[in-house]
Amino acid sequence: MRVHRGICAKLQGGFLRRWWAAVAVGALMIIVAAILAAMFPKLVEVLMNREIALREGGRTFEWWREPPLSPQLNIYIYNVTNADEFLNDGEKPVLKELGPYVYVQQWEKVDVKFNENDTVSYKVKKQYVFSPEKSIGSEEDLVVVPNVPMLSATSQSKHAARFLRLAMASIMDILRIKPFVEVSIGQLLWGYEDPLLKLAKDVVPKEQKLPYDQFGLMYGKNSTMPDRFTIFTGQRDISKFGILDKWNGKSSLGHWTTPECDSVAGSDGSIFPPRITRQTVLKIFDKDLCRALPLVFKEEVTTAGGVPGFRFVPSKDAFGSSSRVESQRCFCPSGPPCAPEGTFNVSLCQYESPVLLSFPHFYLADPSLREAVIGVSPPIEEKHQFFIDVQPMMGTALRAKARIQINLAVSQVRDIKQVASFPDIVFPILWFEDGIDELPDEMRSLMKMAVDVPPIARAAVSGTLAAIGAIVLIGALVCLARAAKRQEKLHLSNPLPSNASSGKTGQLNPAFQNSSSSK
């Protein structure tokens, strides 16, 4: 009772002179708490959008410009162990997978320039450093692989005039060019002098010359910056954050038959627009893929540091055959025959070389492709699937494994004796796994905070405000009730005189009169 009276006295004698004022304040605090709880996510979203968008001097910009991580490239080579038997006796090619040969990468965006249309242009400088301690083998290991320049030339000449094919066969005889070459791992990846390319440099017209005079599957990619990218910064429209606007000044490749297939609009795989859902379709553009690859939601994951994410993988029909998947017909501009099921023809981006991409070990591809060779084990989803784990709130890649296999589609050409016995075959050359296992501690901590703190802060602030408002409101109502009850009791115990109630003020009370008369 004393506590209630003390509270009431304080409320009455303090800054709340009226009980209804206390009720109003308590109710107002509860309403504000409810509004804050409803608006808090939007407020956090606005603040986060500002932090995520690329702006000069911002933390996101610095991490984007010079990522504080070292992606790892693992390369696996298919070594041909029976090249002579395959060519002379018609045996299936026997392959032995070697590797991984591991390269540690350093990425940096250079020549960065912000544009007026909410975009930023830049070039990417990638350095590859061989890691002997992480590799199984060295760059000096010798392997036997298909002679890509020669087999590309012979495949392209299949529909040329017969005398040209015969001339090509004579030239290859003179230069002693064979369908298979023995080279080191370093040469296969980073380049070696090829006699056919050297000859082409001297005899091919200037406008038709290739931009290189050596052959290597990764020739010209180490520390060079030939391509210029332009992406949206997200400052004006966060839904476009990280999406490519132009590649080398073009918004389309100019290879495919529909704008959707030909567009370069996609991410580089490191950043995506925030607030990703399970229904979102992510697209990754890489010039070597010759398209934007669609990724769809697979499952929820928890990455290093306890950061939750969504795993996205290529759709089942990403490399589907055009005969089965209507949407893939745009990728076969010349019409049938098109790339087999589970492969993608990138010859238009590789100077007409018959290069087919697939997932490693022909994952999701026609089984007959793998059965055409010996030594390629059945694909395993965990080892051979392409995936990216993304933090859905911020759109940042948490973990990624970009896994692609490079194959050569070889055609039999009877007029060229060097490949007259070579069957039509999709010959696997190598597959690689490019990606990261986890982000640095600083980035993980920030993302963990961005995920965990807002809900806690929302509950704490709105809950505390609502609790204080409820206490004030209930306290004021109790005090009002007590005050009303006290007034009622006081009214009943001290009724007004009847004269007062009748309004007659001039007549004396009879008892008082008798008392006066006795005196």
Coordinates of C-alpha atoms in Angstrom, one line a residue:
M1 CA 0.0 0.0 0.0
R2 CA 2.8 2.4 0.9
V3 CA 4.5 1.6 -2.4
H4 CA 1.3 2.4 -4.4
R5 CA 0.7 5.6 -2.4
G6 CA 4.4 6.6 -2.9
I7 CA 4.1 6.1 -6.7
C8 CA 0.9 7.9 -6.8
A9 CA 2.2 10.8 -4.8
K10 CA 5.3 11.0 -7.0
L11 CA 3.2 10.9 -10.2
Q12 CA 0.8 13.5 -8.8
G13 CA 3.4 15.8 -7.4
G14 CA 6.0 15.4 -10.1
F15 CA 6.0 16.2 -13.8
L16 CA 2.7 14.3 -14.4
R17 CA 0.1 16.4 -12.7
R18 CA -2.8 14.6 -14.1
W19 CA -3.3 10.9 -14.2
W20 CA -4.6 11.0 -17.8
A21 CA -1.3 12.5 -18.9
A22 CA 0.4 9.4 -17.5
V23 CA -2.0 7.1 -19.3
A24 CA -1.4 9.0 -22.5
V25 CA 2.4 8.8 -22.2
G26 CA 2.2 5.0 -21.4
A27 CA -0.1 4.4 -24.4
L28 CA 2.1 6.5 -26.6
M29 CA 5.2 4.5 -25.6
I30 CA 3.5 1.3 -26.5
I31 CA 2.3 2.6 -29.9
V32 CA 5.8 3.9 -30.6
A33 CA 7.3 0.5 -29.7
A34 CA 4.9 -1.2 -32.1
I35 CA 5.7 1.2 -34.9
L36 CA 9.4 0.8 -34.2
A37 CA 9.1 -3.0 -34.3
A38 CA 7.4 -2.8 -37.6
M39 CA 9.7 -0.1 -39.2
F40 CA 13.0 -1.4 -37.7
P41 CA 13.7 -3.9 -40.6
K42 CA 13.1 -1.2 -43.1
L43 CA 15.5 1.2 -41.2
V44 CA 18.1 -1.5 -41.1
E45 CA 17.6 -2.2 -44.8
V46 CA 18.2 1.5 -45.6
L47 CA 21.4 1.6 -43.5
M48 CA 22.6 -1.7 -44.9
N49 CA 22.0 -0.6 -48.5
R50 CA 24.1 2.4 -47.9
E51 CA 26.9 0.3 -46.5
I52 CA 26.7 -2.3 -49.3
A53 CA 26.7 0.1 -52.3
L54 CA 30.0 0.7 -53.9
R55 CA 31.2 4.2 -53.1
E56 CA 34.7 5.5 -53.0
G57 CA 36.2 5.3 -49.6
G58 CA 33.6 2.8 -48.3
R59 CA 34.5 -0.4 -46.6
T60 CA 32.7 -2.5 -49.2
F61 CA 34.5 -0.7 -52.0
E62 CA 37.9 -1.4 -50.5
W63 CA 37.1 -5.1 -50.1
W64 CA 35.8 -5.2 -53.6
R65 CA 38.7 -3.3 -55.1
E66 CA 41.4 -5.5 -53.4
P67 CA 39.7 -8.6 -51.9
P68 CA 41.4 -9.6 -48.6
L69 CA 41.5 -13.3 -49.7
S70 CA 43.4 -15.7 -51.9
P71 CA 41.2 -17.8 -54.1
Q72 CA 42.7 -21.2 -55.1
L73 CA 42.7 -22.7 -58.5
N74 CA 42.9 -26.5 -58.6
I75 CA 43.6 -28.0 -62.0
Y76 CA 43.2 -31.7 -63.0
I77 CA 44.8 -32.9 -66.3
Y78 CA 43.6 -35.9 -68.3
N79 CA 46.8 -37.6 -69.5
V80 CA 46.4 -39.8 -72.5
T81 CA 48.3 -43.1 -71.9
N82 CA 47.5 -44.9 -75.2
A83 CA 47.8 -42.3 -77.9
D84 CA 49.3 -44.6 -80.5
E85 CA 46.9 -47.5 -79.8
F86 CA 44.0 -45.1 -80.1
L87 CA 45.2 -43.7 -83.4
N88 CA 46.5 -46.9 -85.0
D89 CA 44.3 -49.7 -83.5
G90 CA 41.0 -47.9 -82.8
E91 CA 41.2 -48.5 -79.1
K92 CA 39.2 -46.2 -76.7
P93 CA 41.5 -43.5 -75.3
V94 CA 42.7 -44.4 -71.8
L95 CA 43.0 -41.3 -69.6
K96 CA 44.7 -40.9 -66.2
E97 CA 43.6 -37.9 -64.2
L98 CA 46.6 -36.0 -62.7
G99 CA 46.5 -33.4 -60.1
P100 CA 45.5 -31.2 -58.5
Y101 CA 48.0 -28.6 -59.7
V102 CA 47.3 -25.7 -57.4
Y103 CA 47.6 -22.0 -58.0
V104 CA 47.1 -19.3 -55.4
Q105 CA 45.5 -16.2 -56.8
Q106 CA 45.6 -12.5 -55.9
W107 CA 42.9 -10.3 -57.4
E108 CA 42.9 -6.5 -57.8
K109 CA 40.7 -4.1 -59.6
V110 CA 42.7 -1.5 -61.4
D111 CA 41.9 1.6 -63.5
V112 CA 38.8 2.1 -61.5
K113 CA 36.5 4.9 -62.7
F114 CA 33.0 5.9 -61.3
N115 CA 30.5 7.0 -64.0
E116 CA 27.5 9.3 -63.9
N117 CA 24.9 6.6 -64.5
D118 CA 25.5 4.8 -61.2
T119 CA 28.2 2.5 -62.6
V120 CA 31.8 1.9 -62.0
S121 CA 34.3 0.7 -64.7
Y122 CA 37.5 -1.3 -64.0
K123 CA 39.9 -3.9 -65.2
V124 CA 40.8 -7.1 -63.2
K125 CA 44.4 -8.0 -62.5
K126 CA 44.8 -11.7 -61.5
Q127 CA 48.1 -13.2 -60.5
Y128 CA 48.5 -16.9 -60.4
V129 CA 51.3 -18.4 -58.2
F130 CA 52.0 -22.1 -58.3
S131 CA 51.9 -23.8 -54.9
P132 CA 54.2 -26.9 -54.8
E133 CA 53.2 -27.7 -51.3
K134 CA 49.5 -27.9 -52.1
S135 CA 50.0 -29.6 -55.5
I136 CA 50.4 -33.3 -56.3
G137 CA 53.1 -32.9 -58.9
S138 CA 55.1 -30.0 -60.4
E139 CA 54.7 -27.8 -63.4
E140 CA 57.5 -29.8 -65.0
D141 CA 55.4 -33.0 -65.1
L142 CA 55.0 -34.2 -68.7
V143 CA 51.5 -35.1 -70.1
V144 CA 50.2 -36.3 -73.4
V145 CA 47.1 -34.3 -74.5
P146 CA 45.3 -33.6 -77.8
N147 CA 47.0 -31.1 -80.0
V148 CA 44.3 -28.4 -79.8
P149 CA 45.6 -26.1 -82.5
M150 CA 46.0 -28.9 -85.0
L151 CA 42.7 -30.6 -84.2
S152 CA 40.9 -27.3 -84.3
A153 CA 42.3 -26.6 -87.7
T154 CA 41.3 -30.0 -89.1
S155 CA 37.8 -29.9 -87.6
Q156 CA 37.3 -26.4 -89.2
S157 CA 38.4 -27.7 -92.6
K158 CA 35.9 -30.5 -92.6
H159 CA 33.6 -28.6 -95.0
A160 CA 36.3 -26.8 -96.9
A161 CA 37.4 -27.7 -100.4
R162 CA 39.2 -31.0 -100.7
F163 CA 42.4 -29.5 -102.2
L164 CA 42.7 -27.3 -99.0
R165 CA 42.5 -30.4 -96.8
L166 CA 45.1 -32.1 -98.8
A167 CA 47.3 -29.1 -98.6
M168 CA 46.9 -29.0 -94.9
A169 CA 47.8 -32.6 -94.6
S170 CA 51.0 -31.9 -96.6
I171 CA 52.0 -28.9 -94.4
M172 CA 51.4 -31.0 -91.2
D173 CA 53.6 -33.7 -92.7
I174 CA 56.4 -31.3 -93.4
L175 CA 56.1 -29.7 -89.9
R176 CA 55.8 -33.1 -88.3
I177 CA 52.6 -32.1 -86.5
K178 CA 50.8 -35.0 -84.7
P179 CA 47.3 -35.2 -83.1
F180 CA 48.8 -35.6 -79.7
V181 CA 51.6 -33.6 -78.1
E182 CA 53.7 -34.2 -75.0
V183 CA 54.2 -31.0 -73.0
S184 CA 54.8 -30.0 -69.4
I185 CA 51.9 -28.8 -67.2
G186 CA 53.3 -25.3 -67.3
Q187 CA 53.4 -25.3 -71.1
L188 CA 49.9 -26.7 -71.4
L189 CA 48.5 -24.0 -69.1
W190 CA 50.6 -20.9 -69.8
G191 CA 51.8 -21.4 -73.4
Y192 CA 54.3 -23.0 -75.7
E193 CA 55.3 -22.3 -79.3
D194 CA 53.1 -24.2 -81.7
P195 CA 54.4 -24.6 -85.4
L196 CA 50.9 -24.3 -86.8
L197 CA 50.2 -21.0 -85.0
K198 CA 53.7 -19.8 -86.0
L199 CA 53.0 -20.5 -89.6
A200 CA 49.5 -18.9 -89.4
K201 CA 51.1 -15.8 -88.1
D202 CA 53.2 -15.5 -91.2
V203 CA 50.7 -16.4 -93.9
V204 CA 47.2 -15.5 -92.6
P205 CA 45.9 -12.0 -93.6
K206 CA 46.4 -9.4 -90.9
E207 CA 42.6 -9.0 -90.3
Q208 CA 42.2 -12.8 -89.7
K209 CA 45.3 -13.3 -87.5
L210 CA 44.9 -14.7 -84.0
P211 CA 45.8 -12.3 -81.2
Y212 CA 48.5 -14.7 -79.9
D213 CA 51.4 -16.7 -81.3
Q214 CA 51.6 -19.4 -78.6
F215 CA 49.1 -21.9 -77.4
G216 CA 48.1 -22.4 -73.7
L217 CA 44.8 -23.1 -72.1
M218 CA 45.4 -20.1 -69.8
Y219 CA 47.7 -18.2 -72.1
G220 CA 47.6 -14.4 -71.5
K221 CA 45.6 -14.7 -68.2
N222 CA 48.4 -14.2 -65.7
S223 CA 48.7 -10.5 -64.6
T224 CA 47.2 -9.2 -67.8
M225 CA 44.2 -6.9 -68.0
P226 CA 42.7 -7.0 -71.5
D227 CA 39.0 -6.6 -70.6
R228 CA 37.1 -3.7 -69.1
F229 CA 34.0 -4.3 -67.0
T230 CA 31.3 -1.8 -66.0
I231 CA 29.0 -2.8 -63.2
F232 CA 26.2 -1.0 -61.2
T233 CA 27.3 0.4 -57.9
G234 CA 23.9 0.1 -56.2
Q235 CA 23.9 3.7 -54.9
R236 CA 20.7 4.6 -56.8
D237 CA 19.2 1.1 -57.3
I238 CA 20.4 -1.6 -54.9
S239 CA 18.6 -4.2 -56.9
K240 CA 21.2 -3.8 -59.7
F241 CA 24.2 -3.9 -57.3
G242 CA 27.2 -5.8 -58.8
I243 CA 25.4 -6.6 -62.1
L244 CA 27.3 -6.1 -65.3
D245 CA 26.2 -3.2 -67.5
K246 CA 28.9 -3.4 -70.1
W247 CA 31.8 -5.7 -71.1
N248 CA 34.4 -4.0 -73.2
G249 CA 31.8 -1.3 -73.9
K250 CA 29.1 -3.8 -75.1
S251 CA 25.9 -4.9 -73.4
S252 CA 25.7 -8.1 -75.5
L253 CA 28.1 -10.6 -76.9
G254 CA 26.8 -10.6 -80.4
H255 CA 26.9 -14.4 -80.7
W256 CA 23.5 -15.7 -79.7
T257 CA 20.1 -15.4 -81.3
T258 CA 18.0 -13.8 -78.5
P259 CA 18.7 -10.7 -76.3
E260 CA 18.2 -12.8 -73.2
C261 CA 20.8 -15.4 -74.1
D262 CA 23.2 -12.8 -75.6
S263 CA 23.1 -10.3 -72.7
V264 CA 26.1 -9.9 -70.5
A265 CA 23.9 -8.9 -67.5
G266 CA 25.2 -11.0 -64.6
S267 CA 27.5 -10.9 -61.7
D268 CA 31.2 -11.9 -61.5
G269 CA 30.3 -14.3 -58.8
S270 CA 31.7 -12.4 -55.8
I271 CA 28.8 -10.0 -55.2
F272 CA 25.1 -10.1 -55.9
P273 CA 22.2 -7.7 -55.1
P274 CA 21.1 -8.1 -51.5
R275 CA 17.9 -9.7 -50.1
I276 CA 18.2 -12.9 -52.1
T277 CA 15.3 -15.4 -51.7
R278 CA 14.9 -19.1 -52.6
Q279 CA 13.1 -18.0 -55.8
T280 CA 16.0 -15.8 -57.0
V281 CA 17.9 -16.9 -60.1
L282 CA 21.5 -15.7 -59.9
K283 CA 23.4 -15.2 -63.1
I284 CA 27.2 -15.3 -63.4
F285 CA 29.0 -13.9 -66.5
D286 CA 32.4 -14.9 -67.5
K287 CA 33.8 -14.3 -71.0
D288 CA 35.3 -17.8 -71.1
L289 CA 31.8 -19.2 -70.4
C290 CA 30.6 -17.1 -73.4
R291 CA 27.3 -16.5 -71.6
A292 CA 25.7 -15.7 -68.2
L293 CA 25.2 -19.0 -66.3
P294 CA 22.0 -19.3 -64.3
L295 CA 22.1 -20.6 -60.8
V296 CA 19.1 -21.7 -58.7
F297 CA 18.6 -22.3 -55.0
K298 CA 19.5 -25.7 -53.7
E299 CA 19.6 -25.7 -49.9
E300 CA 20.4 -23.6 -46.8
V301 CA 24.0 -23.9 -45.4
T302 CA 26.1 -22.7 -42.5
T303 CA 29.6 -21.5 -43.5
A304 CA 32.7 -20.9 -41.4
G305 CA 32.1 -18.7 -38.4
G306 CA 28.4 -19.7 -38.2
V307 CA 27.3 -17.4 -41.0
P308 CA 24.1 -18.7 -42.6
G309 CA 23.8 -18.8 -46.4
F310 CA 21.9 -20.1 -49.4
R311 CA 23.6 -22.6 -51.8
F312 CA 23.0 -21.9 -55.5
V313 CA 23.9 -24.3 -58.2
P314 CA 23.5 -24.4 -62.0
S315 CA 20.0 -25.3 -63.1
K316 CA 19.7 -28.9 -64.4
D317 CA 19.1 -27.5 -67.9
A318 CA 22.0 -25.0 -67.9
F319 CA 23.8 -27.1 -70.4
G320 CA 20.8 -28.9 -71.7
S321 CA 20.7 -29.9 -75.4
S322 CA 18.7 -27.5 -77.7
S323 CA 16.7 -30.5 -78.9
R324 CA 15.3 -31.1 -75.4
V325 CA 15.2 -27.7 -73.9
E326 CA 13.5 -25.0 -75.9
S327 CA 15.3 -22.1 -74.1
Q328 CA 18.7 -23.5 -75.2
R329 CA 18.0 -23.2 -78.9
C330 CA 19.4 -19.6 -78.8
F331 CA 22.8 -21.1 -78.1
C332 CA 22.9 -23.0 -81.4
P333 CA 22.7 -20.2 -84.0
S334 CA 23.9 -22.5 -86.9
G335 CA 21.3 -25.1 -86.2
P336 CA 21.7 -28.9 -85.8
P337 CA 23.9 -30.6 -85.0
C338 CA 24.2 -28.8 -81.7
A339 CA 26.2 -29.5 -78.6
P340 CA 25.4 -32.8 -76.9
E341 CA 23.4 -33.0 -73.7
G342 CA 25.4 -31.5 -70.8
T343 CA 27.9 -29.6 -72.9
F344 CA 28.1 -26.0 -74.1
N345 CA 29.7 -24.9 -77.4
V346 CA 32.0 -21.9 -76.8
S347 CA 33.7 -22.0 -80.2
L348 CA 32.3 -18.5 -81.1
C349 CA 34.3 -17.1 -78.2
Q350 CA 37.4 -19.2 -78.9
Y351 CA 38.2 -18.2 -82.4
E352 CA 36.1 -21.1 -83.9
S353 CA 38.1 -23.7 -82.0
P354 CA 35.6 -26.6 -81.3
V355 CA 35.8 -26.3 -77.5
L356 CA 32.9 -27.7 -75.5
L357 CA 32.5 -26.9 -71.8
S358 CA 30.8 -29.3 -69.4
F359 CA 30.9 -29.9 -65.7
P360 CA 33.7 -32.2 -64.4
H361 CA 33.5 -35.9 -65.3
F362 CA 30.6 -35.0 -67.5
Y363 CA 28.3 -34.3 -64.5
L364 CA 24.7 -33.9 -65.8
A365 CA 25.8 -34.8 -69.3
D366 CA 24.9 -37.6 -71.6
P367 CA 26.6 -40.8 -70.1
S368 CA 27.8 -41.8 -73.6
L369 CA 30.3 -39.0 -73.5
R370 CA 32.1 -40.4 -70.5
E371 CA 31.7 -44.0 -71.8
A372 CA 33.6 -43.0 -75.0
V373 CA 36.8 -42.9 -73.0
I374 CA 38.4 -45.1 -70.2
G375 CA 39.6 -43.6 -67.0
V376 CA 37.0 -41.0 -66.2
S377 CA 35.1 -42.1 -63.1
P378 CA 31.4 -41.5 -62.7
P379 CA 30.7 -37.9 -61.4
I380 CA 30.1 -37.3 -57.7
E381 CA 27.9 -34.3 -56.9
E382 CA 29.9 -33.2 -53.9
K383 CA 33.2 -33.2 -55.9
H384 CA 32.0 -32.1 -59.3
Q385 CA 29.1 -29.8 -58.9
F386 CA 29.4 -26.0 -59.5
F387 CA 28.1 -24.1 -56.5
I388 CA 28.2 -20.7 -54.7
D389 CA 27.1 -20.1 -51.1
V390 CA 25.6 -16.6 -50.7
Q391 CA 24.7 -14.6 -47.6
P392 CA 21.1 -13.7 -48.6
M393 CA 20.7 -10.5 -46.7
M394 CA 23.9 -8.9 -48.0
G395 CA 24.4 -10.8 -51.3
T396 CA 28.0 -11.6 -50.6
A397 CA 29.6 -14.9 -51.7
L398 CA 30.7 -16.8 -48.6
R399 CA 32.1 -19.9 -50.3
A400 CA 32.4 -20.9 -53.9
K401 CA 33.6 -23.7 -56.2
A402 CA 33.4 -22.9 -59.9
R403 CA 34.0 -26.3 -61.5
I404 CA 34.2 -26.6 -65.3
Q405 CA 35.7 -29.1 -67.7
I406 CA 37.3 -28.2 -71.0
N407 CA 36.7 -30.6 -73.9
L408 CA 37.6 -30.7 -77.5
A409 CA 35.0 -31.8 -80.1
V410 CA 37.1 -33.6 -82.6
S411 CA 35.7 -34.5 -86.1
Q412 CA 37.0 -37.2 -88.4
V413 CA 38.4 -35.8 -91.6
R414 CA 39.4 -38.5 -94.1
D415 CA 41.4 -36.4 -96.5
I416 CA 43.8 -35.4 -93.7
K417 CA 45.7 -38.6 -93.0
Q418 CA 46.9 -37.5 -89.5
V419 CA 43.3 -37.6 -88.3
A420 CA 41.7 -40.0 -90.8
S421 CA 41.3 -42.6 -88.1
F422 CA 40.3 -40.1 -85.4
P423 CA 36.6 -40.8 -84.6
D424 CA 34.0 -38.1 -83.8
I425 CA 34.6 -37.7 -80.1
V426 CA 34.3 -35.2 -77.3
F427 CA 37.8 -35.4 -75.8
P428 CA 38.2 -34.2 -72.2
I429 CA 41.4 -32.3 -71.7
L430 CA 41.2 -30.9 -68.1
W431 CA 38.9 -29.7 -65.4
F432 CA 39.4 -27.0 -62.8
E433 CA 38.0 -25.9 -59.5
D434 CA 38.3 -22.2 -58.8
G435 CA 37.1 -20.7 -55.6
I436 CA 37.3 -20.0 -51.9
D437 CA 36.5 -22.1 -48.8
E438 CA 35.9 -19.2 -46.4
L439 CA 36.1 -15.5 -46.0
P440 CA 38.7 -13.7 -43.7
D441 CA 37.8 -13.3 -40.0
E442 CA 37.1 -9.6 -40.4
M443 CA 34.5 -10.1 -43.1
R444 CA 32.9 -13.1 -41.4
S445 CA 32.6 -11.2 -38.1
L446 CA 30.9 -8.2 -39.9
M447 CA 28.5 -10.5 -41.7
K448 CA 27.7 -12.4 -38.5
M449 CA 27.0 -9.1 -36.8
A450 CA 24.8 -7.9 -39.7
V451 CA 22.8 -11.1 -39.4
D452 CA 22.5 -11.4 -35.6
V453 CA 22.4 -7.9 -34.3
P454 CA 19.4 -6.3 -36.0
P455 CA 16.8 -8.9 -34.7
I456 CA 18.3 -8.6 -31.2
A457 CA 18.4 -4.8 -31.4
R458 CA 14.8 -4.7 -32.6
A459 CA 13.6 -6.9 -29.8
A460 CA 15.6 -5.1 -27.2
V461 CA 14.6 -1.5 -28.2
S462 CA 11.0 -2.1 -29.0
G463 CA 10.6 -4.5 -26.1
T464 CA 12.1 -2.2 -23.5
L465 CA 10.0 0.8 -24.8
A466 CA 6.9 -1.3 -24.7
A467 CA 7.6 -2.6 -21.2
I468 CA 8.3 0.9 -19.8
G469 CA 5.1 2.1 -21.5
A470 CA 3.1 -0.8 -20.0
I471 CA 4.4 -0.1 -16.5
V472 CA 3.6 3.6 -16.8
L473 CA 0.2 2.9 -18.3
I474 CA -0.7 0.2 -15.7
G475 CA 0.7 2.3 -12.9
A476 CA -1.3 5.4 -14.0
L477 CA -4.5 3.3 -14.3
V478 CA -4.0 1.8 -10.8
C479 CA -3.4 5.3 -9.4
L480 CA -6.5 6.6 -11.2
A481 CA -8.6 3.8 -9.8
R482 CA -7.3 4.3 -6.3
A483 CA -7.9 8.1 -6.5
A484 CA -11.4 7.6 -7.8
K485 CA -12.1 5.0 -5.0
R486 CA -10.8 7.4 -2.3
Q487 CA -12.9 10.2 -3.6
E488 CA -16.0 7.9 -3.5
K489 CA -15.3 6.9 0.1
L490 CA -14.8 10.5 1.1
H491 CA -18.1 11.5 -0.5
L492 CA -20.0 8.7 1.3
S493 CA -18.5 9.3 4.8
N494 CA -19.1 13.2 4.6
P495 CA -22.5 13.8 3.1
L496 CA -23.5 17.4 2.6
P497 CA -26.0 19.0 5.1
S498 CA -29.7 18.9 4.0
N499 CA -29.9 22.7 4.2
A500 CA -27.0 23.0 2.0
S501 CA -28.5 20.6 -0.4
S502 CA -31.8 22.5 -0.4
G503 CA -30.1 25.8 -0.8
K504 CA -31.7 27.4 2.4
T505 CA -28.9 29.3 4.0
G506 CA -30.9 31.7 6.3
Q507 CA -32.7 29.1 8.6
L508 CA -30.8 27.9 11.8
N509 CA -30.6 24.3 12.8
P510 CA -33.4 23.4 15.4
A511 CA -30.8 21.9 17.8
F512 CA -28.8 25.1 17.7
Q513 CA -32.0 27.1 18.3
N514 CA -33.0 25.0 21.4
S515 CA -29.5 25.4 22.7
S516 CA -29.7 29.1 22.4
S517 CA -33.1 29.5 24.0
S518 CA -32.1 27.5 27.1
K519 CA -29.4 29.9 27.6

